[in-house]
Backbone as JSON Lines, residues from 0, in Angstrom:
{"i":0,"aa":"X","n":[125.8,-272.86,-43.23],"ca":[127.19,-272.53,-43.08],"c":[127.77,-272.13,-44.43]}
{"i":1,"aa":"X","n":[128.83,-271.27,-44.53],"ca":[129.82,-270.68,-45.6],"c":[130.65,-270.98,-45.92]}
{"i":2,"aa":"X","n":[130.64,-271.45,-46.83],"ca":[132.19,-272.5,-47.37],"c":[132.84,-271.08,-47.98]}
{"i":3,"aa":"X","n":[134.17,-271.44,-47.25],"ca":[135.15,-270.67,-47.45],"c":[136.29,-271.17,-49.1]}
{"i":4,"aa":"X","n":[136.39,-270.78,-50.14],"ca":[137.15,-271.34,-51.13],"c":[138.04,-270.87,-51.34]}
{"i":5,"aa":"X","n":[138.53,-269.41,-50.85],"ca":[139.38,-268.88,-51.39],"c":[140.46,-268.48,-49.76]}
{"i":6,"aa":"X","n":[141.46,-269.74,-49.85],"ca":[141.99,-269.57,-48.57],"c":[142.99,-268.58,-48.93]}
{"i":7,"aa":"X","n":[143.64,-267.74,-49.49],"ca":[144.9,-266.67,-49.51],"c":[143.52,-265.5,-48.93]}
{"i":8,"aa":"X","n":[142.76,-265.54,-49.37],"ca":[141.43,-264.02,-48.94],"c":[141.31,-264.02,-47.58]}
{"i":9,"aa":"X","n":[141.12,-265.37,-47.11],"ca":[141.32,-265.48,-45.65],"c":[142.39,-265.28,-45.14]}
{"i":10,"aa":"X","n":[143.39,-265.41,-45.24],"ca":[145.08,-265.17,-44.62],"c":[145.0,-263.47,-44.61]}
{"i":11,"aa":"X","n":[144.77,-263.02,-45.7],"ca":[144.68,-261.67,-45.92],"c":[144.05,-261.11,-44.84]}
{"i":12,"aa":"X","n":[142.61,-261.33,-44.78],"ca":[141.87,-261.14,-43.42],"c":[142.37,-260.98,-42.16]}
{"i":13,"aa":"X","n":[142.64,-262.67,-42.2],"ca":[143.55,-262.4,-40.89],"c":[144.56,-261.65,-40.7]}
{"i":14,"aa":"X","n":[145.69,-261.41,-41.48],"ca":[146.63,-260.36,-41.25],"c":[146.31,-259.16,-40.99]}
{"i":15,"aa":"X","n":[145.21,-258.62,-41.71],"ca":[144.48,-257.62,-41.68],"c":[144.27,-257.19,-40.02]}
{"i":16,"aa":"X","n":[143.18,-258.22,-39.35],"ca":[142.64,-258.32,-38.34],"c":[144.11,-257.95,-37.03]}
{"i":17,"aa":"X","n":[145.08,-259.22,-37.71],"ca":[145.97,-259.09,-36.56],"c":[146.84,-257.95,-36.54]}
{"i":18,"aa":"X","n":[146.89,-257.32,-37.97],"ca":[148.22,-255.77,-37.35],"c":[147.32,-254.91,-37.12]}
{"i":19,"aa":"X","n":[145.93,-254.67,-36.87],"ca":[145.22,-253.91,-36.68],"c":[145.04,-252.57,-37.57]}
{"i":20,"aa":"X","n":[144.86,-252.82,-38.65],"ca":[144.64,-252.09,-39.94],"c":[143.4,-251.71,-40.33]}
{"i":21,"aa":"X","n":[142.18,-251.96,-39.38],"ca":[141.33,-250.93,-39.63],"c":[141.3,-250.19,-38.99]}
{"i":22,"aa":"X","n":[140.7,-249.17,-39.65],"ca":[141.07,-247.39,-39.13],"c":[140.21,-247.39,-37.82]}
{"i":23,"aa":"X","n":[140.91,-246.62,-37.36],"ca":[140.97,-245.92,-35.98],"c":[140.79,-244.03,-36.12]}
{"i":24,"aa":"X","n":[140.47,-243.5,-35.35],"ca":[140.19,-241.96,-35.47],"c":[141.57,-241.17,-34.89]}
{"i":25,"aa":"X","n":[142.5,-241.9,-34.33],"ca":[144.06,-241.2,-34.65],"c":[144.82,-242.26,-35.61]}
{"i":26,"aa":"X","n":[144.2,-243.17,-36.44],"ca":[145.24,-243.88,-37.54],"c":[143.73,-244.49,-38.39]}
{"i":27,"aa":"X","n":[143.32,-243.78,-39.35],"ca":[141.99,-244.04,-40.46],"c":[142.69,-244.86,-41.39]}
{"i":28,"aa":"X","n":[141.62,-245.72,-42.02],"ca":[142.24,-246.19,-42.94],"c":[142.06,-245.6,-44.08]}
{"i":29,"aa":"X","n":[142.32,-245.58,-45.54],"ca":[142.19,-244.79,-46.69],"c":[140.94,-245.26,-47.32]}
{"i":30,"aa":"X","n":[140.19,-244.18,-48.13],"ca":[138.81,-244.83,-48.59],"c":[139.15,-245.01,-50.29]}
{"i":31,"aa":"X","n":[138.88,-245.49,-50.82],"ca":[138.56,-245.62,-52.64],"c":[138.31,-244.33,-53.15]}
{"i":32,"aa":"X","n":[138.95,-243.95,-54.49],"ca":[137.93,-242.41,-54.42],"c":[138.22,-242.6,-56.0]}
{"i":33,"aa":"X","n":[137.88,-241.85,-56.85],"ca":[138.03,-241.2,-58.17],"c":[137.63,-239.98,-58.15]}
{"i":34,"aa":"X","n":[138.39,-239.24,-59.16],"ca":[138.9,-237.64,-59.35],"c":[138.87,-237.33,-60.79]}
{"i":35,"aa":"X","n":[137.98,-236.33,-61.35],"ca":[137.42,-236.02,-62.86],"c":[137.3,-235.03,-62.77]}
{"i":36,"aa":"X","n":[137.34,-234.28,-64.0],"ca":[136.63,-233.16,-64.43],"c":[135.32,-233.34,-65.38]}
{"i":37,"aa":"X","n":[134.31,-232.43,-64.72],"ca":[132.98,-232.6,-65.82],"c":[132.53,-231.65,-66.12]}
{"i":38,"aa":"X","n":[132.72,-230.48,-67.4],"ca":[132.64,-229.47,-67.64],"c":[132.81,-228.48,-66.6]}
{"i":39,"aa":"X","n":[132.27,-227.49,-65.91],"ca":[132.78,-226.46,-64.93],"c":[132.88,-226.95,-63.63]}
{"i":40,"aa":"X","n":[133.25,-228.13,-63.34],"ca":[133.23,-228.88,-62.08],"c":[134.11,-229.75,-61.75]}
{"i":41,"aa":"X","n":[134.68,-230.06,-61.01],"ca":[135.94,-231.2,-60.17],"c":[134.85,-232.05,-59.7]}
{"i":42,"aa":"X","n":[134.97,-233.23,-59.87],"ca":[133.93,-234.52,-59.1],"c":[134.77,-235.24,-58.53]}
{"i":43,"aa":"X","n":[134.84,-235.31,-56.9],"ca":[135.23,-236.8,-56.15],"c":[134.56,-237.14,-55.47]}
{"i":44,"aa":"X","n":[134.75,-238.83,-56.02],"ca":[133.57,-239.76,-55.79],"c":[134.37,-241.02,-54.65]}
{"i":45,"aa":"X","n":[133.88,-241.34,-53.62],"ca":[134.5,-242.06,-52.43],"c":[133.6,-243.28,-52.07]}
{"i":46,"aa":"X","n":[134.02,-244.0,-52.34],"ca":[133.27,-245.66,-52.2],"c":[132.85,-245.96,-50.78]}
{"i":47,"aa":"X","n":[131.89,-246.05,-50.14],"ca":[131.68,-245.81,-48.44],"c":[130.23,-246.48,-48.39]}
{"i":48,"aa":"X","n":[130.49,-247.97,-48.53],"ca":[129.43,-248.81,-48.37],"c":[129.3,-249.46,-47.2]}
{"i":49,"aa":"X","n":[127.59,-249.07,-47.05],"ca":[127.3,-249.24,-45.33],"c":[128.06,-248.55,-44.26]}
{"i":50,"aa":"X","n":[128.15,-247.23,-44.98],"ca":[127.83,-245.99,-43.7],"c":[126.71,-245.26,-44.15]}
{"i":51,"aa":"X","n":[126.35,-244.8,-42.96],"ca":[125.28,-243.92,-42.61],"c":[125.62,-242.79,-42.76]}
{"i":52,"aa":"X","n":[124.9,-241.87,-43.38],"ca":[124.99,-240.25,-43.53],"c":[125.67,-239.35,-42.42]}
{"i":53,"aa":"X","n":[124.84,-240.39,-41.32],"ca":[125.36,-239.54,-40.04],"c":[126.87,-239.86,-39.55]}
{"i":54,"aa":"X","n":[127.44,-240.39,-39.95],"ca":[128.9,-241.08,-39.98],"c":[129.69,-240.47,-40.57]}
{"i":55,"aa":"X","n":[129.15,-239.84,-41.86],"ca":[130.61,-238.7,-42.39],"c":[130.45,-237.58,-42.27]}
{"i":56,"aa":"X","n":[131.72,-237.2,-42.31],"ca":[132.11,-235.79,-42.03],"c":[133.01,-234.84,-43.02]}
{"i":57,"aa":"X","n":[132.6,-233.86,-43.45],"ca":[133.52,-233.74,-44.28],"c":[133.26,-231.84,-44.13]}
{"i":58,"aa":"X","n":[134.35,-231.79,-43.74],"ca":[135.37,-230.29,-43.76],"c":[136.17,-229.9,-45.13]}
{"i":59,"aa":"X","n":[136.45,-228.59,-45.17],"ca":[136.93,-227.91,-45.82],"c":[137.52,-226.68,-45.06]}
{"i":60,"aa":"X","n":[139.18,-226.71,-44.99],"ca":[139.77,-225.33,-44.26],"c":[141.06,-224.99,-45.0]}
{"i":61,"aa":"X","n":[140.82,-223.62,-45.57],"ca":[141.52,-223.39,-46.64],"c":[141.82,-224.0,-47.67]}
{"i":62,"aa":"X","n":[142.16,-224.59,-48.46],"ca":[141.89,-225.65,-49.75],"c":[142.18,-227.01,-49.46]}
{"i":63,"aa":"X","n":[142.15,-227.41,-48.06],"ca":[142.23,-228.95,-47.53],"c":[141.01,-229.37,-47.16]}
{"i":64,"aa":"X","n":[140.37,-230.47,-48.33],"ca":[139.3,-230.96,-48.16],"c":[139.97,-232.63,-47.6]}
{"i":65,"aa":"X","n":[138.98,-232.65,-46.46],"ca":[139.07,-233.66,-45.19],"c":[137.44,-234.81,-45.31]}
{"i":66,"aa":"X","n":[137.07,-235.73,-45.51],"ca":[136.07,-236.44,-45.43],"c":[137.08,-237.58,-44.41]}
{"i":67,"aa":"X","n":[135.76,-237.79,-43.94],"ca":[135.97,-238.64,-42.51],"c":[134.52,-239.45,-42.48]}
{"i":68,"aa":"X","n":[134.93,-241.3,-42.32],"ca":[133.61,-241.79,-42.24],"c":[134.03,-243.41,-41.41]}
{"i":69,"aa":"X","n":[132.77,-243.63,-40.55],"ca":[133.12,-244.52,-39.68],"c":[132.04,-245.71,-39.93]}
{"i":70,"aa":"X","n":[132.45,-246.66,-40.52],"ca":[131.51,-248.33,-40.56],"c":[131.37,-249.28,-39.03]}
{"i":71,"aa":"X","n":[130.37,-248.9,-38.69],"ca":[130.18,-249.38,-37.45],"c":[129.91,-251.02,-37.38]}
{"i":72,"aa":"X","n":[130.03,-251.51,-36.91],"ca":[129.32,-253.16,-36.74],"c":[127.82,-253.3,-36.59]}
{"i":73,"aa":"X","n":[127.21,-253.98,-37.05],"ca":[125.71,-254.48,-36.9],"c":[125.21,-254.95,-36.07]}
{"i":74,"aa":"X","n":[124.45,-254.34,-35.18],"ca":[123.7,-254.65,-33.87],"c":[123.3,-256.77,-34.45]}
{"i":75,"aa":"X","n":[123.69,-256.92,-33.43],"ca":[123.38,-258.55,-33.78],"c":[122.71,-259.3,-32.39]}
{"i":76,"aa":"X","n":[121.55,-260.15,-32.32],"ca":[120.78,-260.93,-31.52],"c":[121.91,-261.48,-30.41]}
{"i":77,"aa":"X","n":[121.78,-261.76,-29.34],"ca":[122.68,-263.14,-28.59],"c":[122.76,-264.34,-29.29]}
{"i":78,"aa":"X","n":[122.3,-264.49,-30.15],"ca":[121.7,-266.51,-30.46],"c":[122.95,-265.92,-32.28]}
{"i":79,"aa":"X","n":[123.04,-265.05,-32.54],"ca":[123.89,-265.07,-34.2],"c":[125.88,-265.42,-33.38]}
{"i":80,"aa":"X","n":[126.01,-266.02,-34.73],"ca":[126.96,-266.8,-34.76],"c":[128.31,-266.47,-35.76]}
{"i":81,"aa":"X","n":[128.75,-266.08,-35.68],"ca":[129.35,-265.11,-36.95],"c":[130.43,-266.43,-37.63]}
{"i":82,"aa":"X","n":[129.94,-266.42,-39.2],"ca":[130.52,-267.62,-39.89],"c":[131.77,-267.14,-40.66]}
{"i":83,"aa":"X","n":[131.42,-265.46,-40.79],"ca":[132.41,-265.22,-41.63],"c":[131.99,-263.51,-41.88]}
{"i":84,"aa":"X","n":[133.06,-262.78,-41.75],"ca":[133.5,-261.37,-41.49],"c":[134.4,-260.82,-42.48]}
{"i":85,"aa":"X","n":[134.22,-260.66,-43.29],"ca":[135.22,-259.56,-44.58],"c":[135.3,-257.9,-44.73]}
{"i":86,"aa":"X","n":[134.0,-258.0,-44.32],"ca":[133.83,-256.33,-44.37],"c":[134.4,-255.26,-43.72]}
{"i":87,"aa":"X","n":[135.55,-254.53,-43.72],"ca":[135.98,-253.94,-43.36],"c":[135.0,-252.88,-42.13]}
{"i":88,"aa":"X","n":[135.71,-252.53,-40.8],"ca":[134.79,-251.37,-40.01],"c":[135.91,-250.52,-39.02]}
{"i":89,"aa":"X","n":[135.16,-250.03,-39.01],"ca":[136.35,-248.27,-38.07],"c":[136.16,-247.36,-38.96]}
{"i":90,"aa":"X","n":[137.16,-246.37,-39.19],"ca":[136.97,-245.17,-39.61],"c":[138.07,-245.01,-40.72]}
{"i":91,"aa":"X","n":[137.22,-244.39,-41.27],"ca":[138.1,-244.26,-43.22],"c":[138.59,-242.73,-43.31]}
{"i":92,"aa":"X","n":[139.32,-242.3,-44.27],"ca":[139.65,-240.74,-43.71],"c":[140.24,-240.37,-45.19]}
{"i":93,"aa":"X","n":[140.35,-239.49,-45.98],"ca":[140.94,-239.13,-47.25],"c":[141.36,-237.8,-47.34]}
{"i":94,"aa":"X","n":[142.53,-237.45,-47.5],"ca":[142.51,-235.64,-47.55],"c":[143.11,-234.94,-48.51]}
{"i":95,"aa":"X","n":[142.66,-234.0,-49.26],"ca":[142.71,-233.49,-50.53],"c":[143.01,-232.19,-50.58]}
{"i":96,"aa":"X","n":[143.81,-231.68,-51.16],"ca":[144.73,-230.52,-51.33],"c":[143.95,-229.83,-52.41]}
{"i":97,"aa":"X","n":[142.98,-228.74,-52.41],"ca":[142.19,-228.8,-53.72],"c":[142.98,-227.26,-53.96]}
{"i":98,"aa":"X","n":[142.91,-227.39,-55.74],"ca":[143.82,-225.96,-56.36],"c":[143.2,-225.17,-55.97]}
{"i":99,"aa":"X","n":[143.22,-223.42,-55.97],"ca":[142.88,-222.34,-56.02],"c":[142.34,-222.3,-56.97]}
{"i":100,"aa":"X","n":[142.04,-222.56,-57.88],"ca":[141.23,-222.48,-58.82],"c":[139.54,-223.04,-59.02]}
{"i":101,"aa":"X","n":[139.68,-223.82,-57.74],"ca":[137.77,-224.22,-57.55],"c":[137.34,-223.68,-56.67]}
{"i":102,"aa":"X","n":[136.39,-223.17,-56.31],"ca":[135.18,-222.77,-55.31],"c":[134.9,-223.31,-54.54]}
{"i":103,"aa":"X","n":[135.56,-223.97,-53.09],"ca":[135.24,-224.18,-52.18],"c":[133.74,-223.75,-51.01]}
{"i":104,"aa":"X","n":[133.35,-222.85,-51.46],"ca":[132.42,-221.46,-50.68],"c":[131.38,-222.79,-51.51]}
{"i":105,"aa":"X","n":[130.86,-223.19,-52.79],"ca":[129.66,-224.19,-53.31],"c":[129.87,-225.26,-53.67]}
{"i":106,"aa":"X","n":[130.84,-226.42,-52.68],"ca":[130.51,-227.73,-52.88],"c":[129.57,-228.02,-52.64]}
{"i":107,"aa":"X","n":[128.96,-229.08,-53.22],"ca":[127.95,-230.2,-53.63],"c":[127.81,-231.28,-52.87]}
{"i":108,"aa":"X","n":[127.48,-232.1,-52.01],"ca":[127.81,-233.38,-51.34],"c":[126.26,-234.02,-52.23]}
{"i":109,"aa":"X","n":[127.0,-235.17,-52.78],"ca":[125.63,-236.18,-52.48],"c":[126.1,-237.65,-52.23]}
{"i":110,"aa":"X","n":[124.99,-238.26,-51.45],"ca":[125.42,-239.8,-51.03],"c":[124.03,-241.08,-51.79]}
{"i":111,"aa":"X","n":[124.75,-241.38,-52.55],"ca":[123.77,-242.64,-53.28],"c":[124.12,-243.71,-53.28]}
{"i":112,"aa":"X","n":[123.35,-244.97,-52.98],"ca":[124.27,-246.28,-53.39],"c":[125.86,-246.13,-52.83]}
{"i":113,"aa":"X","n":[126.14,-245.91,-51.63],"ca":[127.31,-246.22,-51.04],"c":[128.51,-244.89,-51.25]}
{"i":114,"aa":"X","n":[128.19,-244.02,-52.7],"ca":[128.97,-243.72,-53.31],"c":[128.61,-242.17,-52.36]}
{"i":115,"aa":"X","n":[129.87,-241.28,-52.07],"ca":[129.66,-240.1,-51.54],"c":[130.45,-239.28,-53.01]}
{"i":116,"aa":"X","n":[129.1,-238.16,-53.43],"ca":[129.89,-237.59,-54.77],"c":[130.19,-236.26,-53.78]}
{"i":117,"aa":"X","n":[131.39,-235.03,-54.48],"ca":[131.39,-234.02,-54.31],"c":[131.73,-233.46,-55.13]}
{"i":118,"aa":"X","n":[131.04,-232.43,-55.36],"ca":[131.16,-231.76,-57.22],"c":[131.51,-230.41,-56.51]}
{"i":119,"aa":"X","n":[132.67,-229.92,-57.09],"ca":[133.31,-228.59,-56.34],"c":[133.4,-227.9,-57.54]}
{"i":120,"aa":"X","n":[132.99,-226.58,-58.13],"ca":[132.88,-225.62,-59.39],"c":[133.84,-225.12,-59.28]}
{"i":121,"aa":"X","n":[134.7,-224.93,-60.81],"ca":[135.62,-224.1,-61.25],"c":[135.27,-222.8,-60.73]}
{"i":122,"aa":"X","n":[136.07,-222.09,-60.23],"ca":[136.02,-220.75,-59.88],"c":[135.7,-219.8,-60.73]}
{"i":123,"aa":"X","n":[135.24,-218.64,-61.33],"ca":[134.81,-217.9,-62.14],"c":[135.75,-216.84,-62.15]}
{"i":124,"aa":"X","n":[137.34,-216.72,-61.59],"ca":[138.27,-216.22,-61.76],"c":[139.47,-217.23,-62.7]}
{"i":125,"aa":"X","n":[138.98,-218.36,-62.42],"ca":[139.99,-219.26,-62.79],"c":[139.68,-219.75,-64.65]}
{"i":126,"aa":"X","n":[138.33,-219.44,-64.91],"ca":[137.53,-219.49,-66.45],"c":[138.2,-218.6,-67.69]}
{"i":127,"aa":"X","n":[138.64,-219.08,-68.73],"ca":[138.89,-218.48,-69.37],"c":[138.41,-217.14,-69.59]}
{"i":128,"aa":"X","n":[139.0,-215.62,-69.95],"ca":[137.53,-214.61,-70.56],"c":[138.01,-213.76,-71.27]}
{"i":129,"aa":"X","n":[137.9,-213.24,-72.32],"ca":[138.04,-212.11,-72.86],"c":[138.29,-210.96,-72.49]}
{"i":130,"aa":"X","n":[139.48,-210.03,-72.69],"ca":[139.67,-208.58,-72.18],"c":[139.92,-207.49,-73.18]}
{"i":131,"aa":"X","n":[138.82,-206.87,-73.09],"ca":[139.01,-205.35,-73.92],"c":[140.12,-204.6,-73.99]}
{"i":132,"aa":"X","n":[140.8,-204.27,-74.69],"ca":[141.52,-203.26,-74.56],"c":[140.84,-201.76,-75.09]}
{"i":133,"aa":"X","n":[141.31,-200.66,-74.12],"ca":[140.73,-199.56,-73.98],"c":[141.05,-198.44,-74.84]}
{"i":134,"aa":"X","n":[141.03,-197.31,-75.59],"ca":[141.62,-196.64,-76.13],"c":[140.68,-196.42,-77.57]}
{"i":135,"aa":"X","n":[140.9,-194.92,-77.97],"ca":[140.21,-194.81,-79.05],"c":[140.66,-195.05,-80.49]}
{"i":136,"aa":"X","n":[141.74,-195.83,-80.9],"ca":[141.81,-196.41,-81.83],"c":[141.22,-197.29,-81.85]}
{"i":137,"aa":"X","n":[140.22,-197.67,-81.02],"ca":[139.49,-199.01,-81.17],"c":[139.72,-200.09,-79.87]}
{"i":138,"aa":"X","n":[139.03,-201.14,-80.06],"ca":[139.21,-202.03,-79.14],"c":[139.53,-203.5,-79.62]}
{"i":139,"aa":"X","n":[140.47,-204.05,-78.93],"ca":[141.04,-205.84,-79.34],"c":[140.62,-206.35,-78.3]}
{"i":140,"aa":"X","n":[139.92,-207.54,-78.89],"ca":[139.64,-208.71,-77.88],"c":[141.01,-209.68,-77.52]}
{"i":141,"aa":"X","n":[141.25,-209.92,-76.87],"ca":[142.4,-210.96,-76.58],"c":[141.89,-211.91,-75.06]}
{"i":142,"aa":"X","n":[142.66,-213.11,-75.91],"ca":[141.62,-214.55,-74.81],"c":[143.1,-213.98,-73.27]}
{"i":143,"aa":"X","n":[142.4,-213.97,-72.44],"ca":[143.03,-214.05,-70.92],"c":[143.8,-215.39,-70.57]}
């Protein structure tokens, strides 16, 4: 058996349990995420421990990036006894307004250790570049 020590974690729980605050697929709950830049790339990274690959979903329509992921419950014997339940399950949902300025057309998905990365590339319109000016007095570089 599981000794419980931290009774406010439990109250929490339960409140949790009773307004019915895990996500649902017309009311998701929000997932964890972090948002960086890493040289020519946007990285968001979404905390999604103990789902299955086959569980998320993730769209892109017009610069609204949508990930969608559902924590199912654990097939369990007749004879298990459940001592104690924290882990959040239903469906998680996050949606992201991404600038015009990244490349949607070559996101990246990878899923490791719980963590779902998506590395979306600066656009190659949006990159700084140099422009010639034309004319036979010569030519000036000037940064764009």
């Amino acid at each position: 058996m599981l000794m419980r020590t931290d009774p406010f974690r439990e109250m929490d729980r339960i409140v949790q349990q009773l307004s019915g605050t895990s996500g649902t697929w017309s009311k998701p709950s929000v997932m964890p995420m972090d948002a960086y830049r890493d040289g020519d790339a946007y990285v968001i990274a979404f905390d999604l421990p103990g789902v299955s690959t086959e569980a998320i979903d993730i769209d892109v329509e017009r610069n609204m990036l949508t990930v969608k992921a559902e924590r199912r419950p654990v097939e369990k014997s007749d004879g298990v006894q459940m001592e104690l339940s924290e882990r959040p399950l239903g469906v998680f949902s996050r949606q992201i307004m991404l600038a015009d300025t990244l490349d949607t057309e070559r996101i990246e998905a990878d899923y490791d250790a719980g963590v779902l990365t998506l590395r979306i590339p600066i656009a190659e319109r949006a990159k700084p570049r140099k422009i010639a000016i034309g004319g036979d007095a010569g030519r000036k570089q000037i940064s764009g």
